[in-house]
Each structure stands twice: as structure tokens, then as C-alpha cells.
GROMACS .gro file of N, CA, C and O in nm:
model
  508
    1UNK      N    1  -4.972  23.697  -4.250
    1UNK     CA    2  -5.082  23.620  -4.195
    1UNK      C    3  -5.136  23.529  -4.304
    1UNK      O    4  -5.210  23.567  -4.396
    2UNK      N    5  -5.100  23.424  -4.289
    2UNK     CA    6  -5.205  23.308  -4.394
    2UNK      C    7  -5.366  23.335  -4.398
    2UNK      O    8  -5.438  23.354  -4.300
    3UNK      N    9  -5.411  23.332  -4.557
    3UNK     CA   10  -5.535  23.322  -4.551
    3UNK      C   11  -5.613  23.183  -4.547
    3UNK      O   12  -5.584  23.072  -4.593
    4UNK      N   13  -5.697  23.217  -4.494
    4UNK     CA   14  -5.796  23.072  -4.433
    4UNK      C   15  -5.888  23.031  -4.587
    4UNK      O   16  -5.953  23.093  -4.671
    5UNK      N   17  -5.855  22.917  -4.567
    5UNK     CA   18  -5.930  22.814  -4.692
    5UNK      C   19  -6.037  22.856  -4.745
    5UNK      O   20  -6.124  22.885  -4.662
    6UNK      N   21  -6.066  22.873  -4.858
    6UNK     CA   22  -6.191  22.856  -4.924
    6UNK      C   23  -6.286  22.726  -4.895
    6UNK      O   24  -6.262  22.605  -4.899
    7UNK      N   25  -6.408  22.803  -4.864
    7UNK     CA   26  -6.500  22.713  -4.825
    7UNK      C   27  -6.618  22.729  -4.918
    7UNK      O   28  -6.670  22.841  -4.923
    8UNK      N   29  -6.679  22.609  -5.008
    8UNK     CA   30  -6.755  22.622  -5.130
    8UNK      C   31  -6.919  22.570  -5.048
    8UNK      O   32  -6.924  22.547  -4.927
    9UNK      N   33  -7.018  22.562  -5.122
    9UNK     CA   34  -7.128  22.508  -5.089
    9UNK      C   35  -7.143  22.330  -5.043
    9UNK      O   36  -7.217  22.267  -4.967
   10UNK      N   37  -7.018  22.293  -5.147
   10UNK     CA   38  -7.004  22.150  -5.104
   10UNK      C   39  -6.961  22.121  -4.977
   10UNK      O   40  -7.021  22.055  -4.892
   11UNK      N   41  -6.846  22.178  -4.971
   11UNK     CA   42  -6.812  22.208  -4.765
   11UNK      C   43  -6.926  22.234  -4.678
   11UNK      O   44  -6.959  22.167  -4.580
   12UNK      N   45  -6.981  22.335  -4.721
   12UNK     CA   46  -7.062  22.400  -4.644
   12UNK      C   47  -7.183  22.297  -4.601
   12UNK      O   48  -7.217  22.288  -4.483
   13UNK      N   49  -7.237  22.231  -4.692
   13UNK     CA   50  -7.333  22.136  -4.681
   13UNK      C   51  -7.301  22.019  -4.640
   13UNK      O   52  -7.402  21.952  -4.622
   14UNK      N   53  -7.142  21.928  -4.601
   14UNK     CA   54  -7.070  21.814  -4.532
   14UNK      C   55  -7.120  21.876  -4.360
   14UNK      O   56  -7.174  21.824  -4.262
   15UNK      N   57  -7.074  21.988  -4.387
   15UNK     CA   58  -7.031  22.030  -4.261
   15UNK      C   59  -7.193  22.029  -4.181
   15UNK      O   60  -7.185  22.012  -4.059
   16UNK      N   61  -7.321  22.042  -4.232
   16UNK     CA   62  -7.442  22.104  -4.205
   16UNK      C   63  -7.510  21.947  -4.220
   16UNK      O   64  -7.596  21.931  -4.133
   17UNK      N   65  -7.495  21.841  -4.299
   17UNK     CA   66  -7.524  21.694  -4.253
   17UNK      C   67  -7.436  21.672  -4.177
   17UNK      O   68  -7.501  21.707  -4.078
   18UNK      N   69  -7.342  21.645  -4.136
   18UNK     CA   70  -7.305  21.619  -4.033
   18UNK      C   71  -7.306  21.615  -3.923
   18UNK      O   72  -7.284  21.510  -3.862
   19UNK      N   73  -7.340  21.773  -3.843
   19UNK     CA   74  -7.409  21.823  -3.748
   19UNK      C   75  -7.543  21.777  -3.754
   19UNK      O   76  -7.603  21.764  -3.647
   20UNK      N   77  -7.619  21.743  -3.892
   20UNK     CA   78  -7.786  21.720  -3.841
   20UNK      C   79  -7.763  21.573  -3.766
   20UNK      O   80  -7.823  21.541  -3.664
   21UNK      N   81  -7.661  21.483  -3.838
   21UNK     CA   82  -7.672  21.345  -3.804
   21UNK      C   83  -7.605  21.364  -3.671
   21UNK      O   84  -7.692  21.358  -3.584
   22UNK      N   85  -7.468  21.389  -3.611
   22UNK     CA   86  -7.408  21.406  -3.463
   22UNK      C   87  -7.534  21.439  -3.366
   22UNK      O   88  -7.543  21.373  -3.262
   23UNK      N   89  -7.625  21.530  -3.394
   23UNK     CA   90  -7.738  21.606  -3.312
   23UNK      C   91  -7.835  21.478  -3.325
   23UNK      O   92  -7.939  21.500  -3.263
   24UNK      N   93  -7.835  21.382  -3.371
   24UNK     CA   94  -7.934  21.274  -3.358
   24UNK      C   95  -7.891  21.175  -3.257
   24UNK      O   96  -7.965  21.095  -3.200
   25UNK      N   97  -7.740  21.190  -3.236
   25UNK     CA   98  -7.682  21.087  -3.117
   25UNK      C   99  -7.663  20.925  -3.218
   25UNK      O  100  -7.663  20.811  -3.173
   26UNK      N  101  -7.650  20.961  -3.330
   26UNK     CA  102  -7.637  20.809  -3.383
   26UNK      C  103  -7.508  20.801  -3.449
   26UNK      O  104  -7.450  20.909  -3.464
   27UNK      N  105  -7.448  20.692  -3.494
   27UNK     CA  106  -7.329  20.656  -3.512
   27UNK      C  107  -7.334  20.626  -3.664
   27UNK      O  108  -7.367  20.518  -3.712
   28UNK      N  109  -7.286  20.773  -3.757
   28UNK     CA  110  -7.342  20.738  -3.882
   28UNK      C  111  -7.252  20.599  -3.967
   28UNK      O  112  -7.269  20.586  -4.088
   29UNK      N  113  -7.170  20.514  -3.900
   29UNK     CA  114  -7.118  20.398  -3.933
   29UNK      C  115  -7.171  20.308  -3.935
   29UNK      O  116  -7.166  20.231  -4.030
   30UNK      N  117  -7.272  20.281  -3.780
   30UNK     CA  118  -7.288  20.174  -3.738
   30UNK      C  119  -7.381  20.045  -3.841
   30UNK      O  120  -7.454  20.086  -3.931
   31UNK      N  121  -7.370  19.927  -3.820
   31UNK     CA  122  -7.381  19.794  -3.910
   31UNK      C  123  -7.539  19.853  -3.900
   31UNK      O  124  -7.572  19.933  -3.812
   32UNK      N  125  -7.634  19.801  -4.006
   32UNK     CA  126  -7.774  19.842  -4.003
   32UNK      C  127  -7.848  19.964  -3.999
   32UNK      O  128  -7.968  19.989  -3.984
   33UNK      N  129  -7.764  20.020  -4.013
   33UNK     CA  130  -7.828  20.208  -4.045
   33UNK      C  131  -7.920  20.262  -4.128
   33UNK      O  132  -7.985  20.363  -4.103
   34UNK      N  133  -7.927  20.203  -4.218
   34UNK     CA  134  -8.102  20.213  -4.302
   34UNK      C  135  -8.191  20.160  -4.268
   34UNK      O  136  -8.300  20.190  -4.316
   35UNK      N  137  -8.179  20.045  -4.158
   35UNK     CA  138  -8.315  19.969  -4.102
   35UNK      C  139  -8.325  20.107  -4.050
   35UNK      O  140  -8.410  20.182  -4.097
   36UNK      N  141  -8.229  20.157  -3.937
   36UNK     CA  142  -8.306  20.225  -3.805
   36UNK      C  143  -8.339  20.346  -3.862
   36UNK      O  144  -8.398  20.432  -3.797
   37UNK      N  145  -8.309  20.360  -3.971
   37UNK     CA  146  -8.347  20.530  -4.020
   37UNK      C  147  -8.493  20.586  -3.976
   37UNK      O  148  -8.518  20.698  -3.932
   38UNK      N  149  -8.573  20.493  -3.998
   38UNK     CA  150  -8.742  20.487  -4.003
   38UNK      C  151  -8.758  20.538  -3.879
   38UNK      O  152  -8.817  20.646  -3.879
   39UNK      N  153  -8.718  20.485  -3.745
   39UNK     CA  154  -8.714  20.514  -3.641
   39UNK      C  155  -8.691  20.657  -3.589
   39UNK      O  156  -8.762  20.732  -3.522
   40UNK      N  157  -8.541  20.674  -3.653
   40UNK     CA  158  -8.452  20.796  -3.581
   40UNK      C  159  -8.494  20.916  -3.669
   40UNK      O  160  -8.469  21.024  -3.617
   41UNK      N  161  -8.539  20.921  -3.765
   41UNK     CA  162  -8.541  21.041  -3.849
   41UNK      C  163  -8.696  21.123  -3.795
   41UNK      O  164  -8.718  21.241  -3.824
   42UNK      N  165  -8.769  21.061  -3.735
   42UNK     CA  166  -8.906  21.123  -3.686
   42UNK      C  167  -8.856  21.196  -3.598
   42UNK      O  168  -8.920  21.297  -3.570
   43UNK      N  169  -8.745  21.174  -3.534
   43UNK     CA  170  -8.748  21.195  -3.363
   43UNK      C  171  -8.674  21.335  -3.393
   43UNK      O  172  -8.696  21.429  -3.316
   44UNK      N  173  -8.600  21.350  -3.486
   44UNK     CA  174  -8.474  21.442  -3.481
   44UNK      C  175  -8.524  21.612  -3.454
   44UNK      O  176  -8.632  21.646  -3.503
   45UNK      N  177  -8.471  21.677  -3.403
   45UNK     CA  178  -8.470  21.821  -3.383
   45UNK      C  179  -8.475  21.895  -3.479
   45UNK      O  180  -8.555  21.986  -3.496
   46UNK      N  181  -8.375  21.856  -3.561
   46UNK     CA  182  -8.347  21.944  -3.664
   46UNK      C  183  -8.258  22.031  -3.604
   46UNK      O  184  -8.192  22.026  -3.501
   47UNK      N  185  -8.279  22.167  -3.752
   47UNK     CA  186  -8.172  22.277  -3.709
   47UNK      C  187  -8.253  22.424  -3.739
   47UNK      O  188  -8.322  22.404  -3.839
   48UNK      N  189  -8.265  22.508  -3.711
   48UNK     CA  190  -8.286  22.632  -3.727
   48UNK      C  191  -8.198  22.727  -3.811
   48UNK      O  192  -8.079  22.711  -3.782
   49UNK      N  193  -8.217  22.804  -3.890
   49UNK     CA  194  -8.141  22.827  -3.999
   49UNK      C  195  -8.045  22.995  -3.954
   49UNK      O  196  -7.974  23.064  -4.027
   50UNK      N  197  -8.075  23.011  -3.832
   50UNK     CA  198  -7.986  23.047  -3.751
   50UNK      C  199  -7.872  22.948  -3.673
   50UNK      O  200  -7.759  22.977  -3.631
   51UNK      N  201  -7.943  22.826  -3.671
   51UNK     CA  202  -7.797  22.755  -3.637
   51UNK      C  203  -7.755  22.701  -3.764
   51UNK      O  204  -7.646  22.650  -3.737
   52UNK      N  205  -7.779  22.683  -3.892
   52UNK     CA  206  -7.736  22.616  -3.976
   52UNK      C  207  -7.628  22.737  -3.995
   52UNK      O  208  -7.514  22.707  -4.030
   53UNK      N  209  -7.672  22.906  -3.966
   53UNK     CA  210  -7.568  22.992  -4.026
   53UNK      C  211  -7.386  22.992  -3.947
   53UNK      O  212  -7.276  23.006  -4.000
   54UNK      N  213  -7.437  22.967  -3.780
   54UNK     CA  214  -7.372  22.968  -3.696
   54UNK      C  215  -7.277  22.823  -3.736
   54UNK      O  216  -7.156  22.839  -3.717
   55UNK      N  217  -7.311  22.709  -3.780
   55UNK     CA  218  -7.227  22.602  -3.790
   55UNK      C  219  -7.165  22.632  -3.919
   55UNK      O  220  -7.049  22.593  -3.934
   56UNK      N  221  -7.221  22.693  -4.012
   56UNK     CA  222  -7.110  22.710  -4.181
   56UNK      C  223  -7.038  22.846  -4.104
   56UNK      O  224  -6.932  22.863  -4.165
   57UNK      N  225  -7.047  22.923  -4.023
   57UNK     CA  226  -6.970  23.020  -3.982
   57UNK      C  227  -6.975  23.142  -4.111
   57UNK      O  228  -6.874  23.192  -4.161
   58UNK      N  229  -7.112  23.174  -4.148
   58UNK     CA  230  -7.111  23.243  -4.248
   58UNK      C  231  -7.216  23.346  -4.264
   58UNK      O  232  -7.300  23.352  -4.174
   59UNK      N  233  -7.226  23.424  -4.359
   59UNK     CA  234  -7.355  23.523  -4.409
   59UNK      C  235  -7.474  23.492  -4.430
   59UNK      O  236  -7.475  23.397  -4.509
   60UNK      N  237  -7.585  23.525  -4.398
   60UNK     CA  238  -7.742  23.512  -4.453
   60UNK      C  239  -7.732  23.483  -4.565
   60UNK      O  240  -7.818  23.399  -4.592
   61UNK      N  241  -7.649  23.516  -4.679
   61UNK     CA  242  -7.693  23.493  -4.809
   61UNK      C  243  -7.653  23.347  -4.836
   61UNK      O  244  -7.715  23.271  -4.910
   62UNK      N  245  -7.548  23.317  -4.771
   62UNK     CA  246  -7.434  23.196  -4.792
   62UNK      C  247  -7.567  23.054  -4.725
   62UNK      O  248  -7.592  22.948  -4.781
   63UNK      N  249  -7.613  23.097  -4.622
   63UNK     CA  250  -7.660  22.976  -4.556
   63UNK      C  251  -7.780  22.986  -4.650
   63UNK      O  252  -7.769  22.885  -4.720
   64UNK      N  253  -7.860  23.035  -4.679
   64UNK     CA  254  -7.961  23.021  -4.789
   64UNK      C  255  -7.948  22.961  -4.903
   64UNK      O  256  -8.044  22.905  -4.956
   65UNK      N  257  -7.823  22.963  -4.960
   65UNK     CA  258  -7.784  22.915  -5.112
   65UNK      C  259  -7.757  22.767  -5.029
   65UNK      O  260  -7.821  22.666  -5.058
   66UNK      N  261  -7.673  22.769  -4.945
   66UNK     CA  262  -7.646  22.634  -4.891
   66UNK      C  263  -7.780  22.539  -4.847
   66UNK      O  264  -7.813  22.438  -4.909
   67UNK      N  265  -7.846  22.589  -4.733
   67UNK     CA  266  -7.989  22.504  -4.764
   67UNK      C  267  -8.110  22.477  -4.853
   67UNK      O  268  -8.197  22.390  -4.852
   68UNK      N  269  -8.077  22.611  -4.950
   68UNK     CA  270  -8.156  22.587  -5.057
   68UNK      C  271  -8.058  22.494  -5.143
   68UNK      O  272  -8.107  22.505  -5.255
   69UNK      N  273  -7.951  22.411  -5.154
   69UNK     CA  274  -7.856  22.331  -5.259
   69UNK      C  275  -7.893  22.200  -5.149
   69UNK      O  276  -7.913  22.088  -5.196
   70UNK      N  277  -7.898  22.214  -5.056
   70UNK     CA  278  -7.956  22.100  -4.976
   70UNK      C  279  -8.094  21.994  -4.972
   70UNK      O  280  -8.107  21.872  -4.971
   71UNK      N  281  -8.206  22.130  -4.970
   71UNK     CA  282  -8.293  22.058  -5.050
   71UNK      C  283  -8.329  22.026  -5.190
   71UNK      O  284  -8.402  21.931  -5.217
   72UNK      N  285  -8.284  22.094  -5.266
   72UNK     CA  286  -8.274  22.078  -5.390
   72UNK      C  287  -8.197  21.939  -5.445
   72UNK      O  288  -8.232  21.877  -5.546
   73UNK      N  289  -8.104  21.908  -5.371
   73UNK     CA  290  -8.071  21.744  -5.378
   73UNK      C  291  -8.127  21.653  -5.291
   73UNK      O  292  -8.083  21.539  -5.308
   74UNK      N  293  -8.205  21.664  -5.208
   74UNK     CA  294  -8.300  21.581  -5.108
   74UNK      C  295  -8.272  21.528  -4.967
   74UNK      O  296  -8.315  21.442  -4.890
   75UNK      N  297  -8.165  21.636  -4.973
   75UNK     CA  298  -8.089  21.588  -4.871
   75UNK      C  299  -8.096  21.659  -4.727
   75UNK      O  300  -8.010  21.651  -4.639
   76UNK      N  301  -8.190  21.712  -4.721
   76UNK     CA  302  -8.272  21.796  -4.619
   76UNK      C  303  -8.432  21.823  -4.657
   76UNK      O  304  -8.478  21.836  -4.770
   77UNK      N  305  -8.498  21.828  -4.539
   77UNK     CA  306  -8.614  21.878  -4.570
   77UNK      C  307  -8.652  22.043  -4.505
   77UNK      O  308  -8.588  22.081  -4.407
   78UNK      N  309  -8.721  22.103  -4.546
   78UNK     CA  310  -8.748  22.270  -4.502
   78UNK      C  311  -8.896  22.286  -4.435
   78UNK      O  312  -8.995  22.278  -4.508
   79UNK      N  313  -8.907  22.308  -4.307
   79UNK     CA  314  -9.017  22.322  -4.234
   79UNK      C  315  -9.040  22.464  -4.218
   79UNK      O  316  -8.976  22.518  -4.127
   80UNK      N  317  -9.107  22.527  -4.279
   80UNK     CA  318  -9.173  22.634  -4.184
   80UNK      C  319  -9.296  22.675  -4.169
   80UNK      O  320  -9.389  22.678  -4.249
   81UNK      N  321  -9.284  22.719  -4.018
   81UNK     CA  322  -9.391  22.775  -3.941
   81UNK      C  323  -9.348  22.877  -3.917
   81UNK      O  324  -9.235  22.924  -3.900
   82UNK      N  325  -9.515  22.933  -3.914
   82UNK     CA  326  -9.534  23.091  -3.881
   82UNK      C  327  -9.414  23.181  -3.893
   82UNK      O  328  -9.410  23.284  -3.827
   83UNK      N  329  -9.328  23.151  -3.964
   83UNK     CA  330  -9.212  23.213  -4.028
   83UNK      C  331  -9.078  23.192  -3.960
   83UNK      O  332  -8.999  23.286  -3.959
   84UNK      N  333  -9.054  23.106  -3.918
   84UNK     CA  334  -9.005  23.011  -3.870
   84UNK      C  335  -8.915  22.874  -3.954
   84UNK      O  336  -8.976  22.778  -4.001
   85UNK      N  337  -8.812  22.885  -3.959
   85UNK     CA  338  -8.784  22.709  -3.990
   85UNK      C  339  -8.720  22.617  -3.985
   85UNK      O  340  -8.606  22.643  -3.947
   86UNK      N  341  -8.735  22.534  -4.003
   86UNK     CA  342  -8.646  22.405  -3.941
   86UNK      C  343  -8.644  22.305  -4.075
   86UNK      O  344  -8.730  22.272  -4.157
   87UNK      N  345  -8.446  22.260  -4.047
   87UNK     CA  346  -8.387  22.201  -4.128
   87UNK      C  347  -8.403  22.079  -4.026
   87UNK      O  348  -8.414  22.064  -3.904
   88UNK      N  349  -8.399  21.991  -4.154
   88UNK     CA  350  -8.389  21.793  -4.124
   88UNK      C  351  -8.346  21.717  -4.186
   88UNK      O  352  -8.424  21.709  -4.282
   89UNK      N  353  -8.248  21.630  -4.204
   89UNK     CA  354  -8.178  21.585  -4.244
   89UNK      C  355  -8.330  21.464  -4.298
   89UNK      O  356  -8.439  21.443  -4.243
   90UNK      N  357  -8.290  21.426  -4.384
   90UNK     CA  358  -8.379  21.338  -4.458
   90UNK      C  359  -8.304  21.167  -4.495
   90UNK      O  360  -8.203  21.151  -4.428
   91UNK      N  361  -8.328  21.082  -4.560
   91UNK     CA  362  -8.286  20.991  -4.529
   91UNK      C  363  -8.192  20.980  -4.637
   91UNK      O  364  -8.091  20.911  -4.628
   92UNK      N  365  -8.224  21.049  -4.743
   92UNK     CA  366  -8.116  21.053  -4.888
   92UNK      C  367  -7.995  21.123  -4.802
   92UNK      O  368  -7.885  21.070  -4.790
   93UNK      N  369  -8.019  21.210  -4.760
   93UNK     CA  370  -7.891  21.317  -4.675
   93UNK      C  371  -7.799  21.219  -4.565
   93UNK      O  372  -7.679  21.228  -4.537
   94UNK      N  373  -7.894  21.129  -4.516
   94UNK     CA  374  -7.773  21.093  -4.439
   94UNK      C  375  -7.668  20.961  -4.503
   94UNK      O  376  -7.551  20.925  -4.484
   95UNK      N  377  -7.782  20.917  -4.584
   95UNK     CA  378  -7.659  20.835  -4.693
   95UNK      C  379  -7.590  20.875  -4.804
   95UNK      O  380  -7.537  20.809  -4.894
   96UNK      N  381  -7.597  20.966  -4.788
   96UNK     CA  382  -7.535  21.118  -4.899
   96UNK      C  383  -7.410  21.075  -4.810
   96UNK      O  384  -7.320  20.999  -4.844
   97UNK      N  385  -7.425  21.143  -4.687
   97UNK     CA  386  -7.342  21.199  -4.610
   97UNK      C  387  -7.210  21.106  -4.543
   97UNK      O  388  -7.094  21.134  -4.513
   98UNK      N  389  -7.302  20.971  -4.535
   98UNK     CA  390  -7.216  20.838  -4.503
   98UNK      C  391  -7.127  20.770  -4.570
   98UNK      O  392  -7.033  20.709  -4.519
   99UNK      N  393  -7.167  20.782  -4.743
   99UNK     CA  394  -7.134  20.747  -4.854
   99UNK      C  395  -6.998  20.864  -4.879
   99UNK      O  396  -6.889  20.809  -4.871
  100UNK      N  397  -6.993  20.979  -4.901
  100UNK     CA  398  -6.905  21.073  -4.917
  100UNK      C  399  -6.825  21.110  -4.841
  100UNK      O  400  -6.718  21.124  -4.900
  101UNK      N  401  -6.812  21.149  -4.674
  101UNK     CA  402  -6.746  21.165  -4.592
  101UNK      C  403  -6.617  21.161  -4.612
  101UNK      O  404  -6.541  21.258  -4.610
  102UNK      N  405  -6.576  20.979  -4.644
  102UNK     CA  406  -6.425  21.024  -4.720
  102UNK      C  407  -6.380  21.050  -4.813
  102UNK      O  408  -6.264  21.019  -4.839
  103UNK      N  409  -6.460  21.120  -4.900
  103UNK     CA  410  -6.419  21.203  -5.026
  103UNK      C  411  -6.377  21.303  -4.980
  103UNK      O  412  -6.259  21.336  -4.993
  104UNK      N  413  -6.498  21.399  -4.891
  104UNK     CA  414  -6.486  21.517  -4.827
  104UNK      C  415  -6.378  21.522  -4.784
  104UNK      O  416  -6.314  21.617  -4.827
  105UNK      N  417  -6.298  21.422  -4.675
  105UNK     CA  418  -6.236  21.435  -4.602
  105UNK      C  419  -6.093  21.410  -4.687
  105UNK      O  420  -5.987  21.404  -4.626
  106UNK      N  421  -6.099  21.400  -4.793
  106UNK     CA  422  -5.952  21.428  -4.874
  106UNK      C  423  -5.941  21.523  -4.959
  106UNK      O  424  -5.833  21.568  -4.997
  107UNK      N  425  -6.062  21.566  -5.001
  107UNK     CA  426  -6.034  21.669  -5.099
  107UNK      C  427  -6.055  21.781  -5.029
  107UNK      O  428  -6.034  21.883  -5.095
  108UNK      N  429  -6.093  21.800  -4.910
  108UNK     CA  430  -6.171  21.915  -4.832
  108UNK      C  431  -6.071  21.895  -4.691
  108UNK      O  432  -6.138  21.912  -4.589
  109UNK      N  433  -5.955  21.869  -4.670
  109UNK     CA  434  -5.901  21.843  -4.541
  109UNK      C  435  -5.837  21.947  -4.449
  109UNK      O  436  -5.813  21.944  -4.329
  110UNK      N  437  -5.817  22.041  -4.541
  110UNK     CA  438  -5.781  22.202  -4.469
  110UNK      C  439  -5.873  22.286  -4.430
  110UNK      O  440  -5.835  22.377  -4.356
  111UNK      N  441  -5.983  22.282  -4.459
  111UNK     CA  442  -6.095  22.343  -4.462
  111UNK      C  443  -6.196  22.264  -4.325
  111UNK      O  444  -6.259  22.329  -4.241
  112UNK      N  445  -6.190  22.128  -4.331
  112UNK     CA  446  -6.256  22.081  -4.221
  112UNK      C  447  -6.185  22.106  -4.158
  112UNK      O  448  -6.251  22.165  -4.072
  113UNK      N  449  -6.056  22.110  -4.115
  113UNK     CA  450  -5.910  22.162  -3.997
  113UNK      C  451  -6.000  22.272  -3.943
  113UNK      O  452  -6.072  22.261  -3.844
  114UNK      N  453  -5.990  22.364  -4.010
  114UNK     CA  454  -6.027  22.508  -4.011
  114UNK      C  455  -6.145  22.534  -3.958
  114UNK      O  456  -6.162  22.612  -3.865
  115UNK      N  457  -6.226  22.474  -4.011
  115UNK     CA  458  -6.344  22.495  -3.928
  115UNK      C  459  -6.395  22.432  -3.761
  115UNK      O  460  -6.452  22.480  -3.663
  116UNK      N  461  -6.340  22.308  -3.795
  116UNK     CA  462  -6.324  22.205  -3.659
  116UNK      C  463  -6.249  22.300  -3.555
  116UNK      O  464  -6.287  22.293  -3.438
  117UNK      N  465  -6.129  22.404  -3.594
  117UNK     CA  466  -6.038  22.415  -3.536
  117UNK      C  467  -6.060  22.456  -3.324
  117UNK      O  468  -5.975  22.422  -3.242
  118UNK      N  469  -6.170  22.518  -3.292
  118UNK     CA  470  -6.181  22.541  -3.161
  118UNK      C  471  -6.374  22.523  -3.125
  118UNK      O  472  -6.449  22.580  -3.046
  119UNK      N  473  -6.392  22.420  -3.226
  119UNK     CA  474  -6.531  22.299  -3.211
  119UNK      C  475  -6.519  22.214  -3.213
  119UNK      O  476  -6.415  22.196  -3.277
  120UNK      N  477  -6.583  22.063  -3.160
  120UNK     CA  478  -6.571  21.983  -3.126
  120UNK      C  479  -6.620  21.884  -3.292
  120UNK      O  480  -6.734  21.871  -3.337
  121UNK      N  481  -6.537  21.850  -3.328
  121UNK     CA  482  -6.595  21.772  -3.478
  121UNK      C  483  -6.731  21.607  -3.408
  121UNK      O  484  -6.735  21.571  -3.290
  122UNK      N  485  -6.779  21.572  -3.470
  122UNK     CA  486  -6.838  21.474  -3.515
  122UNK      C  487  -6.710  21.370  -3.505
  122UNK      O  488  -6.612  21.376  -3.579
  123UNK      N  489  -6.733  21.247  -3.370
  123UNK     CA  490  -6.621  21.148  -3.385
  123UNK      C  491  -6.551  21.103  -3.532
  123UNK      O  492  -6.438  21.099  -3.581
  124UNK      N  493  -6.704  21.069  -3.574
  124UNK     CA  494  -6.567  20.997  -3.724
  124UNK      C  495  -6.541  21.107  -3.815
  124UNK      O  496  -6.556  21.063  -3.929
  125UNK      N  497  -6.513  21.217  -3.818
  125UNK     CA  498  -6.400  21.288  -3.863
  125UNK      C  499  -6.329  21.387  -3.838
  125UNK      O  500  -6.290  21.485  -3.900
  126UNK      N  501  -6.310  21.317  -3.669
  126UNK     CA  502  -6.193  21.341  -3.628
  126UNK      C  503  -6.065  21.242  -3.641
  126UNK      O  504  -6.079  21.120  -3.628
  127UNK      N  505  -5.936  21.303  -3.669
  127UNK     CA  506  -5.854  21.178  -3.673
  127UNK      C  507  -5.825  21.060  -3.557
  127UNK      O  508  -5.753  20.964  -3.583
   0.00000   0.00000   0.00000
């Protein structure tokens, strides 16, 4: 039986902007994307750090180090209430995320396979 890819914090955190930006319904390509940021980033849902665990497909300890490496580069913000909280992609994060993508997606290409494998990826990185 082949073992399945190592997946580092850097994965882990492509994979967790990605989903914040797909869950906004915007097209992280499209021409003018830092005008509309101002707009779209108020509106967003966010994520719950029960779904941030469910999308890295991983342990309590793992998604903690991962959103705590998230905000710690600015690339999320951390809401909580009444013990409660909610992840948001911030505006450094999504040009983090726009900017790198195809790095990720060459040095990290077995691993996004793997995880994508019976979920629906984010159009642009799918082939």
C-alpha cells in the first residue's frame, strides 16, 4: 500500500486560503482584485476552526499550529466570541495566496492530488 504524502504547515495553510477565498464566490484571478477587496472582505463568512480542521483533514493540534502560522503572517484574522471562533482571510492572505498558488502547485502537486482527491478543488487549481 503506498503511503500518502506528507503534508507540512505550508500545505496546510494553501489549502485553508484557498477555501477562505472559493467560500467568498470570487475569482482569485480576476483583472482588479485589490480594488474589490474593500468590498468583499467585510462580507465573508469566514471559517470555524472546526471547519478549518475538517478542510486540512487533520488533528486539533495540527489545525492550531496551522491557524496560529496563519495569523502570525497576516494572513488571516482570529475572531472570538464567547468561545467561539472564526477564521478570515484578510487582505495580505489573499494576495499571499494569489501570488504563490503556482509555487504551491509545483512543489506541493502530490499532496494537493491527495487531498483534492474525492473534494471538489477551487477552479484554478484544478487542471
Amino acid at each position: 500500500m503506498p503511503s500518502r504524502p506528507y503534508k507540512d504547515l505550508l500545505i496546510y495553510g494553501c489549502f485553508v486560503l484557498n477555501r477562505l477565498v472559493a467560500d467568498m464566490g470570487i475569482d482569485l484571478y480576476q483583472d482588479g482584485l485589490e480594488g474589490k477587496l474593500e468590498v468583499v472582505l467585510p462580507r465573508q463568512v469566514g471559517m470555524s476552526k472546526e471547519e478549518v480542521k475538517r478542510e486540512i483533514k487533520s488533528n486539533h493540534f495540527m489545525t492550531d499550529r496551522v491557524i496560529e502560522a496563519l495569523q502570525k503572517e497576516g494572513h488571516v484574522a482570529v475572531e472570538e466570541t464567547e468561545g467561539r471562533y472564526r477564521i478570515r482571510i484578510t487582505r495580505e492572505g489573499v494576495l499571499h495566496i494569489r501570488h504563490y498558488n503556482e509555487f504551491y502547485r509545483k512543489i506541493y502537486d502530490e499532496q494537493i492530488r491527495d487531498h483534492y482527491r474525492f473534494t471538489t478543488a477551487p477552479f484554478w487549481l484544478r487542471d
